[in-house]
Coordinates of C-alpha atoms in Angstrom, one line a residue:
Chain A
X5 CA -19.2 -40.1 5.3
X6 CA -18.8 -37.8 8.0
X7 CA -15.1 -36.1 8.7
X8 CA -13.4 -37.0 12.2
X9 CA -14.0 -33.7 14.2
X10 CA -10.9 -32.3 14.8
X11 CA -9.8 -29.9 17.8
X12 CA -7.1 -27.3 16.4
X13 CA -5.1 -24.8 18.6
X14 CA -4.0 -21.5 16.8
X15 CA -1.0 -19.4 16.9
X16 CA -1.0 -16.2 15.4
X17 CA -3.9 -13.9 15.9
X18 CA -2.7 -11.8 12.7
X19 CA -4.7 -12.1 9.2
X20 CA -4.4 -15.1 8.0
X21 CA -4.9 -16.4 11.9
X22 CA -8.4 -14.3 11.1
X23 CA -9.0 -15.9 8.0
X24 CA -8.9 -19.5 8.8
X25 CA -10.3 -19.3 12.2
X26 CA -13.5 -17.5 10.7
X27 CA -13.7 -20.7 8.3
X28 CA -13.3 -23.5 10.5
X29 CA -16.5 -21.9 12.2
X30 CA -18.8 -23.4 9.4
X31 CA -17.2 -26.7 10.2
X32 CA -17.2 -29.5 12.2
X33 CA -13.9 -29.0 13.4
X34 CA -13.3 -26.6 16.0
X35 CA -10.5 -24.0 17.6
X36 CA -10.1 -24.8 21.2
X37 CA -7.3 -22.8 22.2
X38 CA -5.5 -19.7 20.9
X39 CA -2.1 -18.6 21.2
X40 CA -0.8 -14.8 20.8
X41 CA 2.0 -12.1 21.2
X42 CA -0.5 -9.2 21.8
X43 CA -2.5 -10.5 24.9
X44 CA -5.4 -8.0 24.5
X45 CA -5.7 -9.2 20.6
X46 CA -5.7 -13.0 21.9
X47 CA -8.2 -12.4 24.6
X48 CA -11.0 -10.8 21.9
X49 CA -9.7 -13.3 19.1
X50 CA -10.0 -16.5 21.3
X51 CA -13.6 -14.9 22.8
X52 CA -14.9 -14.3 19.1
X53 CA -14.1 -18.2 19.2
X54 CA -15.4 -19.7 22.5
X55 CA -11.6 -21.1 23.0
X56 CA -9.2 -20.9 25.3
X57 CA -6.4 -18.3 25.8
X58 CA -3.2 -20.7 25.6
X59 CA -0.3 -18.5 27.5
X60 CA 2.7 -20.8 26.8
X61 CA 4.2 -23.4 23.8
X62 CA 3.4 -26.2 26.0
X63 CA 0.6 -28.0 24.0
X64 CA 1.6 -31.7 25.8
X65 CA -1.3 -31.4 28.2
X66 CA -4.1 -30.0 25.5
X67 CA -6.5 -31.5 24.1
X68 CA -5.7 -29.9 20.9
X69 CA -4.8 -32.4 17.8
X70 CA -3.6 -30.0 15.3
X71 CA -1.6 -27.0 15.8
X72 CA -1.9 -24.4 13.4
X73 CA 1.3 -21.6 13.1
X74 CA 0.1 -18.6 11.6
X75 CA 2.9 -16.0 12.1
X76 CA 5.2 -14.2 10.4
X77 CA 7.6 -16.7 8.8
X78 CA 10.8 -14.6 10.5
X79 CA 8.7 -15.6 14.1
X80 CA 8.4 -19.4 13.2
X81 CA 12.2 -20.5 14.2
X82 CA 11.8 -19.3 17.9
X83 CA 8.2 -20.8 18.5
X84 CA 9.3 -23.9 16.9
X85 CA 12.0 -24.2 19.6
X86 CA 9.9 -23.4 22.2
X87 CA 7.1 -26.1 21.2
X88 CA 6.4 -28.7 23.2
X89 CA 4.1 -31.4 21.7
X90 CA 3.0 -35.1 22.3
X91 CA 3.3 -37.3 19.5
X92 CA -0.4 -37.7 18.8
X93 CA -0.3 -34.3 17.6
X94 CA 0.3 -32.2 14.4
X95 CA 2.0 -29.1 14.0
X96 CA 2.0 -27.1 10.6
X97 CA 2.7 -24.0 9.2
X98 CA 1.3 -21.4 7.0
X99 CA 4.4 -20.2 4.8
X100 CA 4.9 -20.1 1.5
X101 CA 8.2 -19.5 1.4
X102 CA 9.9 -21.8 4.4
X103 CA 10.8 -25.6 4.3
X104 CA 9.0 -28.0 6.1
X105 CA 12.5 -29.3 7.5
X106 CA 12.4 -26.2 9.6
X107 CA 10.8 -28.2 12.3
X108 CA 13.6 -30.5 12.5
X109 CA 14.2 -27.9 15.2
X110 CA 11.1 -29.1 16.9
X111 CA 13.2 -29.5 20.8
X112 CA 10.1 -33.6 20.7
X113 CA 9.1 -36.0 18.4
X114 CA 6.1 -35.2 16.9
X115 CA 4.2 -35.1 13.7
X116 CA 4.5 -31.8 11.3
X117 CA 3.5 -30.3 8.0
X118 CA 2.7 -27.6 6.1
X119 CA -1.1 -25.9 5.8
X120 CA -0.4 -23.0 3.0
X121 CA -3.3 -20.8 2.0
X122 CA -2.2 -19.2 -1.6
X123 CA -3.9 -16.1 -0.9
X124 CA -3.1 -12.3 0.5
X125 CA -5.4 -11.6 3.0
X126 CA -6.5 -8.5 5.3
X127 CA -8.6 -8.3 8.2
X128 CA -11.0 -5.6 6.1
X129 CA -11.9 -7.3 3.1
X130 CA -14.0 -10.8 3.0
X131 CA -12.6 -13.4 0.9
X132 CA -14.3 -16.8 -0.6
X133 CA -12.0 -19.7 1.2
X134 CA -13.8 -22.1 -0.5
X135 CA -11.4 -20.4 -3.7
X136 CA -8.3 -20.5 -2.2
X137 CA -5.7 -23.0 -3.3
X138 CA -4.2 -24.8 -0.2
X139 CA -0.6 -26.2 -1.0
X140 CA -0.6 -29.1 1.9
X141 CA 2.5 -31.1 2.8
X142 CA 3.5 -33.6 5.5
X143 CA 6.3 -35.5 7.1
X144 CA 4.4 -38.8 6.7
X145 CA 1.6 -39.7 4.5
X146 CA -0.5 -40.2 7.6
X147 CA -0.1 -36.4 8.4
X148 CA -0.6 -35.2 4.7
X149 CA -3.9 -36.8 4.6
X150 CA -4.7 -35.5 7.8
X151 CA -3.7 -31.9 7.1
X152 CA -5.4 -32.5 3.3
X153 CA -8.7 -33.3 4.7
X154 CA -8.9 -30.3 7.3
X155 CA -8.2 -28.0 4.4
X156 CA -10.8 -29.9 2.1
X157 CA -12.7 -29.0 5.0
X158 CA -12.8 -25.0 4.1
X159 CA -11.6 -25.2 0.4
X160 CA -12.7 -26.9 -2.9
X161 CA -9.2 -26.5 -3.8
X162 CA -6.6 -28.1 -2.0
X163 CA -3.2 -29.8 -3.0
X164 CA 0.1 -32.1 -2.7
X165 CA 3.0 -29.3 -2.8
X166 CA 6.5 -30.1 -2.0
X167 CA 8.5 -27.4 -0.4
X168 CA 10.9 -27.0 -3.4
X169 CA 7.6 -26.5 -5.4
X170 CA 6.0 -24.4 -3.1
X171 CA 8.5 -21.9 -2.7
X172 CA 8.2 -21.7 -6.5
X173 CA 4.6 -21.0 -6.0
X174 CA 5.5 -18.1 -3.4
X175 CA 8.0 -16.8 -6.0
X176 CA 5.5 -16.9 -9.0
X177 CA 3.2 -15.2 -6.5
X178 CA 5.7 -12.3 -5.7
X179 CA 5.2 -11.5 -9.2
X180 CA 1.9 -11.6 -9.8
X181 CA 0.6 -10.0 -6.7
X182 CA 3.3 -8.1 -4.7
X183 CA 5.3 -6.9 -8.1
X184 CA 2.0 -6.3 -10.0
X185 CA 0.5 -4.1 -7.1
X186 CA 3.7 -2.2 -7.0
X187 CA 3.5 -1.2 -11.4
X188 CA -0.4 -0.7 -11.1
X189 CA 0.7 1.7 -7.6
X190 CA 3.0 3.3 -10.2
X191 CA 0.5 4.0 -12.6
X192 CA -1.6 5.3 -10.3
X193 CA 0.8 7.8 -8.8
X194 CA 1.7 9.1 -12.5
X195 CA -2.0 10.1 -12.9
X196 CA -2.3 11.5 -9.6
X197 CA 0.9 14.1 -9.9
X198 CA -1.4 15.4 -13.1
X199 CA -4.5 15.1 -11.5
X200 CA -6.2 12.8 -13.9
X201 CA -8.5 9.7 -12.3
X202 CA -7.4 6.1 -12.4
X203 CA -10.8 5.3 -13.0
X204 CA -9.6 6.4 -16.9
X205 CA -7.7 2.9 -16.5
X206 CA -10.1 0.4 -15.0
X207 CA -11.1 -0.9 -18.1
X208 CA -7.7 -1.0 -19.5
X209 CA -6.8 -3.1 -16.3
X210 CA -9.5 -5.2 -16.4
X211 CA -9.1 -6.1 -20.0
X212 CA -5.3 -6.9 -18.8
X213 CA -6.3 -9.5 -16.3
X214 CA -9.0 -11.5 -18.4
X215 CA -6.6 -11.5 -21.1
X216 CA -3.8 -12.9 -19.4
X217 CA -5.8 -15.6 -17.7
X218 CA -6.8 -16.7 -20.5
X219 CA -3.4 -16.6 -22.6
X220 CA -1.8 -20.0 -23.3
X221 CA 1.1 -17.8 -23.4
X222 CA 1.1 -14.7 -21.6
X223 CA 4.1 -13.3 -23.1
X224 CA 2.6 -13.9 -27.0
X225 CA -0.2 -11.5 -26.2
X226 CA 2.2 -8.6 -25.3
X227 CA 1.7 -5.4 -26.8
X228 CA 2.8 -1.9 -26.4
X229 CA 6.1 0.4 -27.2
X230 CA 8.7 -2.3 -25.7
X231 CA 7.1 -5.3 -27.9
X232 CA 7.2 -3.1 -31.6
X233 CA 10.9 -2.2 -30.3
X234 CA 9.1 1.7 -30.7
X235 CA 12.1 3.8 -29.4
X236 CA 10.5 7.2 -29.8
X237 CA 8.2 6.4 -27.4
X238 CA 10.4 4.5 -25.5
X239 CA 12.5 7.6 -24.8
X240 CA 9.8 10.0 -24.7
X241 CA 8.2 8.3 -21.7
X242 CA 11.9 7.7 -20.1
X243 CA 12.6 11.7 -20.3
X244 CA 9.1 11.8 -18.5
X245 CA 10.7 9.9 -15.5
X246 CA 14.3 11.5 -15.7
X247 CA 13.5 12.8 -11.9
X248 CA 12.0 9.2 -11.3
X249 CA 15.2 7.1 -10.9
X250 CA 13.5 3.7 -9.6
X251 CA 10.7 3.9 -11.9
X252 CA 13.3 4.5 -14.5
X253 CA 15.3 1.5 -13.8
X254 CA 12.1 -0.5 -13.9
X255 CA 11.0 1.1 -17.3
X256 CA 14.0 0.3 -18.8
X257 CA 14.9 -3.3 -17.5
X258 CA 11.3 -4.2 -18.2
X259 CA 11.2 -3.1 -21.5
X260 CA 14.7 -5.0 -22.3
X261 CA 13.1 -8.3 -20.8
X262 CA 10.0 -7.6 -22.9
X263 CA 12.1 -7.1 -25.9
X264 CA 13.9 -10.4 -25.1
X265 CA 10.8 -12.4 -25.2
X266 CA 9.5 -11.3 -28.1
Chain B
X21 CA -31.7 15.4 -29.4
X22 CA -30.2 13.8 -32.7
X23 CA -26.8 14.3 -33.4
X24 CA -26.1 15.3 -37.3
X25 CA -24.7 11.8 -38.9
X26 CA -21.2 12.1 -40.1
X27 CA -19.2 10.5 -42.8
X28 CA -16.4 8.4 -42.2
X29 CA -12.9 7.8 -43.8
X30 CA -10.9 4.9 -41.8
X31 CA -7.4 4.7 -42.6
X32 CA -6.3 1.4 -41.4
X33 CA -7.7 -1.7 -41.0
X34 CA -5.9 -3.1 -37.6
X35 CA -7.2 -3.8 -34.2
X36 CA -8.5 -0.6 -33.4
X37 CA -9.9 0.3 -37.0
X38 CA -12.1 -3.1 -36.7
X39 CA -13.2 -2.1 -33.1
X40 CA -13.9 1.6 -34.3
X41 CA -15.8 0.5 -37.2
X42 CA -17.6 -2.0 -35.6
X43 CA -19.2 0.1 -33.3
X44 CA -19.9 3.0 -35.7
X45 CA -22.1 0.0 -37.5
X46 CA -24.8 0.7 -34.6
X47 CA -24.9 4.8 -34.9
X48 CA -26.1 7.1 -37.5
X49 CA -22.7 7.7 -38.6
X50 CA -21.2 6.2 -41.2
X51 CA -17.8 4.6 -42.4
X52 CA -17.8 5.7 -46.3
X53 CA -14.3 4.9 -47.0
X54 CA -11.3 2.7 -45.9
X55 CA -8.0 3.0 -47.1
X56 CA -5.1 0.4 -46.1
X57 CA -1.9 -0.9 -47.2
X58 CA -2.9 -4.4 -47.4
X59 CA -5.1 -4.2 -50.7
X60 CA -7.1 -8.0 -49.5
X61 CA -7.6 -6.9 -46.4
X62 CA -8.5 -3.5 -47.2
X63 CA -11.1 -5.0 -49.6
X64 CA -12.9 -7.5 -47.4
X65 CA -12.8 -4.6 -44.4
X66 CA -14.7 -2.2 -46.5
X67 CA -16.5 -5.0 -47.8
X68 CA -18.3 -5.6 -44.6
X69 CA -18.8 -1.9 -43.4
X70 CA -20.0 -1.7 -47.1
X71 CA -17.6 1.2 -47.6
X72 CA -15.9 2.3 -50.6
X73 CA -12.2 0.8 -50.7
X74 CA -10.1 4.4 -51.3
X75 CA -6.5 3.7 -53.1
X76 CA -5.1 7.5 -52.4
X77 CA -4.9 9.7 -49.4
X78 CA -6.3 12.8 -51.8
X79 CA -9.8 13.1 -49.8
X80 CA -10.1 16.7 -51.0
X81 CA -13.3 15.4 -53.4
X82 CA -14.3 12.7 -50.6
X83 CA -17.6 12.7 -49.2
X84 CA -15.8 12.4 -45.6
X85 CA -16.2 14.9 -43.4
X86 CA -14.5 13.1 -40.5
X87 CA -11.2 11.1 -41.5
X88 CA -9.6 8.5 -38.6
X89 CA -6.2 7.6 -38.7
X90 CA -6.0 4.3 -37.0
X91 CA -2.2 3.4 -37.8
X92 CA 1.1 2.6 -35.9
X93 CA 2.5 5.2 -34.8
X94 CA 5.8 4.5 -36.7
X95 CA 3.2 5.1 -39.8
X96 CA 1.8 8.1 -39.0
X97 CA 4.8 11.0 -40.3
X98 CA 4.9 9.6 -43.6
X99 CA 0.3 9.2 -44.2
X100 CA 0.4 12.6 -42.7
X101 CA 2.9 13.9 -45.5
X102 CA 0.8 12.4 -48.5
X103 CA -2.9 13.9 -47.3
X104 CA -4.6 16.3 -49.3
X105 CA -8.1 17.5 -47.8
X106 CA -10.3 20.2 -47.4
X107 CA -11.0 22.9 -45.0
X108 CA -14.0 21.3 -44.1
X109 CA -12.8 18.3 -43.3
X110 CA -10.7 16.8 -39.5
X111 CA -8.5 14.6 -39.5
X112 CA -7.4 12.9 -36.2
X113 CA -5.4 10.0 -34.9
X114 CA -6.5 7.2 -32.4
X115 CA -2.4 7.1 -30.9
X116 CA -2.0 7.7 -26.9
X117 CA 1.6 9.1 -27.4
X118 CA 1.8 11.2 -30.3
X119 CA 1.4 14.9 -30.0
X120 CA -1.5 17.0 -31.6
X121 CA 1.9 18.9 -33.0
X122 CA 2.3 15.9 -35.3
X123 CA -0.5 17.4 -37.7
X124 CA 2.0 20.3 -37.8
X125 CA 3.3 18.3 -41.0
X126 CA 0.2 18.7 -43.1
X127 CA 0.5 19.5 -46.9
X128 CA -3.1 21.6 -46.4
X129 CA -5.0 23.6 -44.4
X130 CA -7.3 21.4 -42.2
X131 CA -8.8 20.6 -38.9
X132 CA -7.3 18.2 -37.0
X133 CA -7.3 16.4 -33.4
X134 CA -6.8 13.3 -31.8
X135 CA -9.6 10.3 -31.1
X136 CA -7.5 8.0 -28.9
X137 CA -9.4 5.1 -27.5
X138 CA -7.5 3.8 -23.5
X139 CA -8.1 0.4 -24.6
X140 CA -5.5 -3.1 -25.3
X141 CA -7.9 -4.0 -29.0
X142 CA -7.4 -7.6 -30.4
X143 CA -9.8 -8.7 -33.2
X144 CA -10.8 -12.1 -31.6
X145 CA -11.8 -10.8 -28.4
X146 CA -15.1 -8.5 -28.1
X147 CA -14.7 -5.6 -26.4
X148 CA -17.5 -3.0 -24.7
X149 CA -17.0 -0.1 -26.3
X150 CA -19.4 2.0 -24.5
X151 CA -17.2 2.0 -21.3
X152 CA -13.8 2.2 -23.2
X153 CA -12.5 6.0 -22.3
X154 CA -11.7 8.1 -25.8
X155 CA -9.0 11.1 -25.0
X156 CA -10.5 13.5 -27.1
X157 CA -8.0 16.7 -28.5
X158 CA -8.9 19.3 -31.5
X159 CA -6.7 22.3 -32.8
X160 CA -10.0 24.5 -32.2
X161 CA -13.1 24.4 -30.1
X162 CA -15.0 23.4 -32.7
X163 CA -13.1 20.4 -34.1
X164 CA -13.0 19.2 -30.2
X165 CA -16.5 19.7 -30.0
X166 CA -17.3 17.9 -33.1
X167 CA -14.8 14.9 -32.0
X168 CA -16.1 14.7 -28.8
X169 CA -19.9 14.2 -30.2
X170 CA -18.4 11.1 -32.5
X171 CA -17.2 9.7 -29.5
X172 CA -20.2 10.0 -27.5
X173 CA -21.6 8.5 -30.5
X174 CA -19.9 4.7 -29.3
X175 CA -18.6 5.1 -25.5
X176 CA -20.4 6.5 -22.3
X177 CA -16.9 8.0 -21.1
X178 CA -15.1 10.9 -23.4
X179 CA -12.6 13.4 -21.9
X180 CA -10.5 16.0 -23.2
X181 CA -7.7 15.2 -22.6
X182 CA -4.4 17.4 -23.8
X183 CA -0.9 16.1 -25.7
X184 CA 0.4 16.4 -22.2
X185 CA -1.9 14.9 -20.2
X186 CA -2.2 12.1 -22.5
X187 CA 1.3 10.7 -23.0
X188 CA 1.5 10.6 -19.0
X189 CA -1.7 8.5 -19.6
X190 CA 0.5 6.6 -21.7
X191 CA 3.1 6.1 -19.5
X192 CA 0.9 4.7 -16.6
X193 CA -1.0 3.0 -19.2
X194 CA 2.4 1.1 -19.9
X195 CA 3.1 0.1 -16.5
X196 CA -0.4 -1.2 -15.7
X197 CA -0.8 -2.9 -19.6
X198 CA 2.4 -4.2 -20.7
X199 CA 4.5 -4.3 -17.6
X200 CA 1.8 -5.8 -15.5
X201 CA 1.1 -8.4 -18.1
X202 CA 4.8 -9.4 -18.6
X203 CA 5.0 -10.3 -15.0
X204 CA 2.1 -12.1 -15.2
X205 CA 4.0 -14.0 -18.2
X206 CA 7.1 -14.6 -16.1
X207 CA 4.6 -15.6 -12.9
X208 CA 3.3 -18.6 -15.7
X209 CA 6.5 -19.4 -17.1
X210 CA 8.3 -20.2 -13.8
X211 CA 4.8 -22.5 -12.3
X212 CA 5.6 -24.1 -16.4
X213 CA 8.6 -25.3 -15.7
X214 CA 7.5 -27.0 -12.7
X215 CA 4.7 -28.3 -14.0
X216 CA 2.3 -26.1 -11.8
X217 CA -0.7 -25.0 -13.2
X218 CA -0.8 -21.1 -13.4
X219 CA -4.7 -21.7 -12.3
X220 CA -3.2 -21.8 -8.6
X221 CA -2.9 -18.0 -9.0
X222 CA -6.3 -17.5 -10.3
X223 CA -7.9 -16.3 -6.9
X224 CA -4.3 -14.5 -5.9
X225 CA -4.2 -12.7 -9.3
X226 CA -8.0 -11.5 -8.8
X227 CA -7.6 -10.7 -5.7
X228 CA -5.0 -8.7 -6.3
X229 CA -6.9 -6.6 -9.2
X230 CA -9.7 -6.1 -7.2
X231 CA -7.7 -4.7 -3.9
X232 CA -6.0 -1.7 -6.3
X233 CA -9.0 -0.9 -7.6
X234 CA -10.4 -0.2 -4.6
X235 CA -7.6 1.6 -3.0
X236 CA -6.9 5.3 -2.6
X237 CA -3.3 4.6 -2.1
X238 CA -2.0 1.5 -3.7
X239 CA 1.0 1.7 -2.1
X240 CA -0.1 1.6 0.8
X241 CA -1.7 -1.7 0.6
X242 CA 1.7 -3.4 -0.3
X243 CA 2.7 -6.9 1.1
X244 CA 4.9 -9.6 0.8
X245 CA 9.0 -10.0 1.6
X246 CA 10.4 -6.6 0.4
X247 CA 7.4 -4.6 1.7
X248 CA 8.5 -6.6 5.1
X249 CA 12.6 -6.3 4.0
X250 CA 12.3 -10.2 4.6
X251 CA 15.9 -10.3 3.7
X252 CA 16.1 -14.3 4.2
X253 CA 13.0 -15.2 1.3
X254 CA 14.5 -12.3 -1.4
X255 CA 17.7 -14.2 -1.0
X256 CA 15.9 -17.9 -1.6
X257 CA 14.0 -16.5 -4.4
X258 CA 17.0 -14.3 -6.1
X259 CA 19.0 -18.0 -5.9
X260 CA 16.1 -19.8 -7.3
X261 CA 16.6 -17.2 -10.5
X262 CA 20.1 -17.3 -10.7
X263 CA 20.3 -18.3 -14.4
X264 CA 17.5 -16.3 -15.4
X265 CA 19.5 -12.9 -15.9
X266 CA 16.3 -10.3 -16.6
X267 CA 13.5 -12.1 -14.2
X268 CA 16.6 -11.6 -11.2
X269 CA 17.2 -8.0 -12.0
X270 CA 13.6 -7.0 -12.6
X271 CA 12.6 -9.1 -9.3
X272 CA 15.7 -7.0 -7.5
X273 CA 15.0 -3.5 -8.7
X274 CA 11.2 -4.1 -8.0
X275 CA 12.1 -5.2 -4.7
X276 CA 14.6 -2.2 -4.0
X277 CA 11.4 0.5 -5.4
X278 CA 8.8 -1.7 -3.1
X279 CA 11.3 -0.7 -0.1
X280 CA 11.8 3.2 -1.0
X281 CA 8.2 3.7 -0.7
X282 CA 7.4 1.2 2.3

């Protein structure tokens, strides 16, 4: 069974604007019109694409069936009120973190949901879509299966996700990716102030990460100075970071959580 | 080349004892003796390596020339006091954050160093060895020298590496080992209690691994709501923690450490 071909307009020309449009290209469904701040980015994003520049929120007259928001979540509260649709079409947008009752606000009637890719993307680095979890949600079952089979259209992996969930998801994220980055950017500036590589830790790091996706229980595997309760090391490395007060704080309210869990 | 074939005394027989000895099995050196607390352990450990099960820590008329301390660290002072051995033989310990100095404590005259493996070691997960960095340290030239060989012996990547240098190691060792994976244990607790599978991170969690690795300057490639100061989602997700007193405070100093170097 062949997919309806559907005709999306895009809003956002930022990464994950990038990401998605590149995908859709190995699809039968296709971005006809483009929609950007920058108008020099929206010109060479929307010509990469063979669509149309769109200069205003007025999508009544397009021919577009799905509109997809892919800005910054603070940006989606005043192009929501400056949207106008018909109500043929879908609107949807690509936040983790924000409610799909934020289009209440929509100033027509229309149909709307939520098109999440669980993924951090940058322009620079390529990134398998096909891999990428999509956390799909609509107002109406009509526009959840809608928005379900565009993203089954570009992932193997896409799903159901109420907003109460999927703000849990973005929190559980925050952790594993944005928190994560910051301790291993940590690490990496310890060794730099004494000139050793951080090369010395990839396989270290790499152990840490097949372990834990592995675990059960992430926390049973724990090891280290924090789990054993070992407070000569403990203090040792604190006095190492006594000129260090936020990496302190984190040693030390890290360790007590660790020691709580074990 | 062929490197002279040394004899081996192993005290301990924990996780990193069992990966030591293991891949000493495929060199020309030799494990000769183990000595543990657990006397069934200690027993079916030798028994393996076929090694001679030593019930004293007198190895002044041992055949070892080499003797590896692979203990806690809280064990260390007190199998230090009690070891007799001769001024042919070294003695070294495989900790990241005890000093060289500890060796101090002696009851004889010997050569000793330090033979620390940058590894997490648990028996039921195989390990390759060869690419596992050993932080090499000797109270002479020679003893270094004669270290460092044994550890060319089973890994492609020895250092020296002084007391110094090597509890900073430590230290960032910590933040990228045991901090990262406790996030990654409260990331899978809180998708737990919702019933969401922690696979949904999968491609996040690699991506994120892979992106640090590559990077020059990990902080540098920082996202998500407090590299933005997105005060609106920190708020949503400090609420959605409000009873869980360490995840709020480690999510909030994170946060506050994330801003100071954005």
């Amino acid at each position: 069974m062949e997919a309806k071909s559907l005709k999306i307009a895009l809003i956002g020309t930022g990464n994950v604007a990038w990401h998605i449009a590149n995908a859709f290209t190995q699809t039968a469904h296709q971005i006809v019109e483009v929609y950007g701040r920058n108008i020099q980015n929206t010109n060479e994003f929307a010509g990469n694409l063979n669509a149309l520049v769109k200069d205003s929120l007025n999508f009544k007259e397009s021919q577009a069936e799905i509109i997809l928001l892919a800005v910054s979540d603070n940006a989606l509260p005043e192009i929501i009120a400056q949207m106008q649709l018909n109500s043929n079409q879908i609107v949807a947008h690509t936040s983790g973190s924000t409610p799909i009752t934020i289009f209440d606000a929509l100033p027509c009637k229309a149909n709307f949901g939520v098109f999440y890719p669980l993924q951090t993307f940058s322009k620079t680095k390529q990134v398998n879509i096909q891999e990428v979890p999509f956390c799909i949600e609509g107002n109406s079952t009509e526009t959840a299966t809608c928005l379900k089979s565009l993203a089954e259209a570009i992932s193997r992996k896409v799903f159901l996700i109420s907003s109460e969930e999927r703000l849990k998801l973005h929190l559980a994220a925050v952790f594993a990716n944005n928190f994560v980055n910051h301790l291993l950017g940590i690490s990496q500036e310890i060794l730099q102030k004494e000139n050793l590589s951080f090369e010395l830790l990839r396989p270290l790091i790499q152990e840490t990460f097949a372990k834990a996706m592995e675990a059960e229980n992430i926390y049973a595997i724990q090891t280290g100075p924090a789990r054993r309760n070992d407070q000569i090391i403990i203090q040792k490395h604190l006095q190492l970071l006594q000129n260090e007060a936020y990496k302190q704080k984190i040693y030390e309210i890290i360790s007590e959580s660790i020691r709580q869990k074990s």
